[in-house]
GROMACS .gro file of C-alpha atoms in nm:
model
  248
    1MET     CA    1  13.171  15.774  10.515
    2SER     CA    2  13.144  15.397  10.510
    3GLY     CA    3  13.203  15.386  10.887
    4ARG     CA    4  12.919  15.633  10.953
    5LYS     CA    5  12.688  15.442  10.717
    6HIS     CA    6  12.722  15.110  10.903
    7LYS     CA    7  12.739  15.264  11.250
    8GLY     CA    8  12.490  15.102  11.486
    9LYS     CA    9  12.384  14.838  11.235
   10LEU     CA   10  12.325  14.498  11.391
   11PRO     CA   11  12.363  14.156  11.228
   12PRO     CA   12  12.044  13.956  11.153
   13PHE     CA   13  11.845  13.907  11.473
   14VAL     CA   14  11.498  13.805  11.594
   15PRO     CA   15  11.305  14.100  11.745
   16LEU     CA   16  11.091  14.047  12.053
   17ILE     CA   17  10.855  14.319  12.174
   18ARG     CA   18  10.892  14.405  12.541
   19THR     CA   19  10.520  14.440  12.601
   20THR     CA   20  10.478  14.085  12.471
   21LEU     CA   21  10.738  13.951  12.712
   22ALA     CA   22  10.572  14.139  13.000
   23SER     CA   23  10.223  14.005  12.932
   24PRO     CA   24  10.071  13.752  13.180
   25ALA     CA   25  10.010  13.502  12.900
   26TRP     CA   26  10.381  13.494  12.813
   27LYS     CA   27  10.470  13.421  13.174
   28GLN     CA   28  10.237  13.118  13.167
   29LEU     CA   29  10.406  12.969  12.862
   30SER     CA   30  10.637  12.673  12.902
   31TYR     CA   31  11.000  12.715  12.803
   32GLY     CA   32  10.950  12.490  12.503
   33ALA     CA   33  10.661  12.703  12.376
   34ARG     CA   34  10.868  13.018  12.420
   35SER     CA   35  11.154  12.868  12.220
   36LEU     CA   36  10.913  12.760  11.946
   37TYR     CA   37  10.767  13.111  11.930
   38ILE     CA   38  11.115  13.253  11.872
   39VAL     CA   39  11.167  13.000  11.592
   40LEU     CA   40  10.840  13.106  11.422
   41ARG     CA   41  10.924  13.469  11.474
   42SER     CA   42  11.257  13.419  11.296
   43TYR     CA   43  11.075  13.311  10.976
   44LEU     CA   44  10.862  13.628  10.968
   45ARG     CA   45  10.976  13.899  10.733
   46VAL     CA   46  11.063  14.242  10.864
   47ASP     CA   47  10.776  14.399  10.670
   48SER     CA   48  10.538  14.120  10.786
   49LEU     CA   49  10.430  14.048  10.428
   50ASN     CA   50  10.431  13.674  10.493
   51ASN     CA   51  10.238  13.699  10.821
   52GLY     CA   52   9.958  13.447  10.794
   53LYS     CA   53  10.176  13.224  10.580
   54VAL     CA   54  10.447  13.141  10.832
   55PHE     CA   55  10.488  12.765  10.837
   56ARG     CA   56  10.721  12.516  10.996
   57SER     CA   57  10.667  12.143  10.999
   58TYR     CA   58  10.692  11.949  11.321
   59ARG     CA   59  11.013  11.778  11.211
   60ASP     CA   60  11.178  12.100  11.095
   61ALA     CA   61  11.076  12.280  11.413
   62ALA     CA   62  11.213  11.991  11.622
   63ALA     CA   63  11.542  12.015  11.430
   64ASP     CA   64  11.554  12.393  11.491
   65LEU     CA   65  11.500  12.338  11.863
   66GLY     CA   66  11.747  12.050  11.883
   67THR     CA   67  11.498  11.790  12.001
   68LYS     CA   68  11.376  11.460  11.858
   69SER     CA   69  11.032  11.468  12.018
   70THR     CA   70  10.779  11.581  11.758
   71ARG     CA   71  10.502  11.521  12.013
   72SER     CA   72  10.642  11.796  12.231
   73VAL     CA   73  10.655  12.029  11.931
   74GLN     CA   74  10.288  11.959  11.855
   75ARG     CA   75  10.196  12.033  12.217
   76TRP     CA   76  10.387  12.362  12.207
   77PHE     CA   77  10.203  12.466  11.891
   78ARG     CA   78   9.871  12.403  12.065
   79GLU     CA   79   9.990  12.591  12.371
   80LEU     CA   80  10.085  12.900  12.168
   81GLU     CA   81   9.748  12.889  11.996
   82HIS     CA   82   9.566  12.854  12.329
   83TYR     CA   83   9.725  13.165  12.478
   84GLY     CA   84   9.668  13.366  12.159
   85PHE     CA   85  10.021  13.415  12.029
   86ILE     CA   86   9.955  13.242  11.697
   87THR     CA   87   9.644  13.164  11.493
   88MET     CA   88   9.614  12.886  11.235
   89MET     CA   89   9.514  13.018  10.894
   90THR     CA   90   9.524  12.692  10.696
   91GLY     CA   91   9.559  12.341  10.837
   92GLY     CA   92   9.802  12.078  10.729
   93CYS     CA   93   9.713  11.864  10.431
   94LEU     CA   94   9.854  11.637  10.162
   95GLY     CA   95   9.963  11.816   9.846
   96VAL     CA   96   9.883  11.714   9.490
   97ASP     CA   97  10.237  11.582   9.446
   98GLY     CA   98  10.203  11.354   9.749
   99ASP     CA   99  10.410  11.568   9.987
  100GLY     CA  100  10.264  11.697  10.310
  101ILE     CA  101  10.196  12.068  10.356
  102ALA     CA  102  10.250  12.213  10.703
  103PRO     CA  103   9.991  12.440  10.867
  104HIS     CA  104  10.023  12.815  10.808
  105TRP     CA  105  10.021  13.046  11.107
  106ARG     CA  106   9.964  13.412  11.177
  107ILE     CA  107  10.161  13.582  11.453
  108THR     CA  108   9.914  13.802  11.636
  109GLU     CA  109  10.161  14.061  11.766
  110CYS     CA  110  10.250  14.169  11.411
  111PRO     CA  111  10.031  14.326  11.141
  112THR     CA  112   9.918  14.137  10.833
  113PHE     CA  113   9.775  14.203  10.488
  114ASP     CA  114   9.469  14.070  10.312
  115ALA     CA  115   9.447  13.935   9.955
  116ASN     CA  116   9.415  14.290   9.816
  117GLY     CA  117   9.722  14.409  10.004
  118LYS     CA  118   9.528  14.608  10.260
  119HIS     CA  119   9.707  14.656  10.591
  120ILE     CA  120   9.546  14.487  10.894
  121ALA     CA  121   9.660  14.591  11.238
  122ALA     CA  122   9.799  14.339  11.489
  123THR     CA  123   9.527  14.176  11.697
  124ARG     CA  124   9.745  14.075  11.996
  125ASP     CA  125   9.503  13.805  12.109
  126PHE     CA  126   9.724  13.714  12.407
  127ASP     CA  127   9.638  14.048  12.571
  128ARG     CA  128   9.276  13.926  12.594
  129TRP     CA  129   9.366  13.600  12.766
  130ASP     CA  130   9.088  13.505  13.009
  131GLY     CA  131   9.317  13.333  13.262
  132THR     CA  132   9.236  12.973  13.163
  133LEU     CA  133   9.548  12.763  13.193
  134PHE     CA  134   9.653  12.535  12.912
  135ASP     CA  135   9.533  12.177  12.951
  136ASP     CA  136   9.627  11.970  12.650
  137PRO     CA  137   9.314  11.776  12.544
  138GLU     CA  138   9.517  11.550  12.313
  139LYS     CA  139   9.767  11.448  12.577
  140THR     CA  140   9.784  11.071  12.619
  141GLU     CA  141   9.912  10.864  12.903
  142SER     CA  142  10.274  10.769  12.899
  143ARG     CA  143  10.322  10.455  12.696
  144ILE     CA  144  10.492  10.154  12.844
  145PRO     CA  145  10.815  10.064  12.662
  146LYS     CA  146  10.806   9.747  12.460
  147GLY     CA  147  10.908   9.444  12.665
  148TYR     CA  148  10.799   9.584  13.002
  149THR     CA  149  10.493   9.468  13.193
  150PRO     CA  150  10.336   9.691  13.459
  151TYR     CA  151  10.298   9.543  13.806
  152PRO     CA  152  10.068   9.672  14.081
  153LYS     CA  153  10.226   9.897  14.338
  154GLY     CA  154  10.368   9.704  14.633
  155ALA     CA  155  10.375   9.369  14.454
  156HIS     CA  156  10.699   9.178  14.414
  157ILE     CA  157  10.759   8.985  14.096
  158ASP     CA  158  10.962   8.712  14.272
  159ASP     CA  159  10.685   8.617  14.517
  160PRO     CA  160  10.449   8.360  14.361
  161LYS     CA  161  10.081   8.369  14.436
  162PRO     CA  162   9.939   8.104  14.674
  163SER     CA  163   9.761   7.932  14.386
  164GLN     CA  164  10.073   7.917  14.168
  165LYS     CA  165  10.334   7.644  14.185
  166PRO     CA  166  10.694   7.749  14.244
  167PRO     CA  167  10.909   7.744  13.930
  168ARG     CA  168  11.146   7.457  13.868
  169CYS     CA  169  11.426   7.676  13.747
  170ILE     CA  170  11.719   7.769  13.967
  171PRO     CA  171  11.625   8.050  14.208
  172LYS     CA  172  11.780   8.392  14.159
  173GLY     CA  173  12.121   8.421  14.321
  174HIS     CA  174  12.225   8.054  14.289
  175ILE     CA  175  12.365   8.070  13.937
  176ASP     CA  176  12.722   8.121  14.062
  177SER     CA  177  12.698   7.894  14.366
  178ALA     CA  178  12.870   7.558  14.404
  179PRO     CA  179  12.670   7.249  14.293
  180SER     CA  180  12.646   7.125  14.651
  181MET     CA  181  12.489   7.451  14.767
  182TYR     CA  182  12.179   7.428  14.548
  183PRO     CA  183  11.857   7.412  14.748
  184LYS     CA  184  11.667   7.091  14.769
  185GLY     CA  185  11.457   7.025  14.463
  186ALA     CA  186  11.652   7.257  14.234
  187HIS     CA  187  11.782   7.110  13.911
  188ASN     CA  188  12.136   7.180  13.800
  189CYS     CA  189  12.149   7.191  13.422
  190LEU     CA  190  12.524   7.252  13.406
  191PRO     CA  191  12.736   6.955  13.282
  192LEU     CA  192  12.979   6.786  13.519
  193PRO     CA  193  13.346   6.887  13.484
  194LYS     CA  194  13.558   6.649  13.276
  195LEU     CA  195  13.887   6.535  13.435
  196PRO     CA  196  14.200   6.464  13.232
  197LYS     CA  197  14.283   6.102  13.154
  198ARG     CA  198  14.567   6.083  13.406
  199ALA     CA  199  14.363   6.245  13.681
  200ALA     CA  200  14.073   6.013  13.603
  201ARG     CA  201  14.299   5.709  13.647
  202ARG     CA  202  14.424   5.836  13.981
  203ALA     CA  203  14.072   5.905  14.098
  204ARG     CA  204  13.958   5.554  14.011
  205GLY     CA  205  14.224   5.386  14.230
  206PRO     CA  206  14.428   5.072  14.158
  207ARG     CA  207  14.302   4.817  13.912
  208TYR     CA  208  14.242   4.457  14.021
  209PRO     CA  209  14.239   4.152  13.793
  210ARG     CA  210  13.896   4.049  13.687
  211ALA     CA  211  13.753   3.733  13.852
  212THR     CA  212  13.744   3.425  13.631
  213ALA     CA  213  13.464   3.173  13.621
  214THR     CA  214  13.510   2.885  13.868
  215GLN     CA  215  13.424   2.518  13.817
  216VAL     CA  216  13.063   2.433  13.880
  217TYR     CA  217  13.002   2.241  14.207
  218ALA     CA  218  12.889   1.889  14.113
  219GLY     CA  219  12.743   1.795  14.452
  220TYR     CA  220  12.821   1.559  14.749
  221SER     CA  221  12.875   1.255  14.527
  222SER     CA  222  13.177   1.412  14.357
  223LEU     CA  223  13.382   1.419  14.682
  224PRO     CA  224  13.633   1.137  14.753
  225ILE     CA  225  13.512   0.850  14.968
  226GLU     CA  226  13.754   0.932  15.251
  227LEU     CA  227  13.613   1.282  15.287
  228ARG     CA  228  13.259   1.151  15.279
  229LEU     CA  229  13.340   0.904  15.561
  230LEU     CA  230  13.501   1.180  15.767
  231ALA     CA  231  13.201   1.401  15.715
  232LEU     CA  232  12.973   1.126  15.839
  233GLY     CA  233  13.196   1.052  16.144
  234LEU     CA  234  13.277   0.697  16.037
  235PRO     CA  235  13.621   0.536  16.094
  236VAL     CA  236  13.853   0.550  15.800
  237SER     CA  237  14.126   0.286  15.749
  238SER     CA  238  14.486   0.395  15.743
  239ALA     CA  239  14.516   0.281  15.384
  240ALA     CA  240  14.222   0.491  15.279
  241ARG     CA  241  14.315   0.792  15.504
  242PRO     CA  242  14.461   1.073  15.294
  243PRO     CA  243  14.817   1.167  15.375
  244ALA     CA  244  14.873   1.454  15.618
  245LEU     CA  245  15.004   1.783  15.495
  246GLY     CA  246  15.383   1.807  15.498
  247ALA     CA  247  15.434   1.424  15.514
  248SER     CA  248  15.678   1.266  15.273
   0.00000   0.00000   0.00000
């Protein structure tokens, strides 16, 4: 008996109506909006008693879809509302306890109930879509990441303008070059390599003794009389002639 009782019973699932999937408005939806619609449909009760009170915050919906972009989730909400699949019943606001309250939505393909519990048939607003494609009015231009500066198309950042002076820094591509290969006018800020003490001595060459201070020249009067006579071309006596070199 238990086998017959549970025969054909399915586990929890999200129902999708075939006529909804075949509608032209559904075919115009983006894949993100379709996925978001399935998420909202999964929070609707089987008896549709909470239709009109279905809510999902942007962060929770992004977590359900596996994305981190809450802006995309907001755009998909607006897209579903544009094509008539959902209708906002109450907007988002700040609660009395300081916590935010997400907007409440009504799924148009399912019936709903008023405050007195009276049954209201499904409106299916997407069947009355007029053919106007979704154009997000709140879409903003893509923001430039922090630290990047836009340049005009076709301009090169390495080419200076005629009125600008060339930079003094080392041009691009010369950072790994040898010091002798730097272009003229470039400044090498790298320190010179330090040689070991022994190699420095060999590079300097042999050492020579330092020159000592010589005696100050006193002038012509300090020379001996024989040399002064010879310099003047005058005869010098043998007694006054200085001895020759090598003579005993």
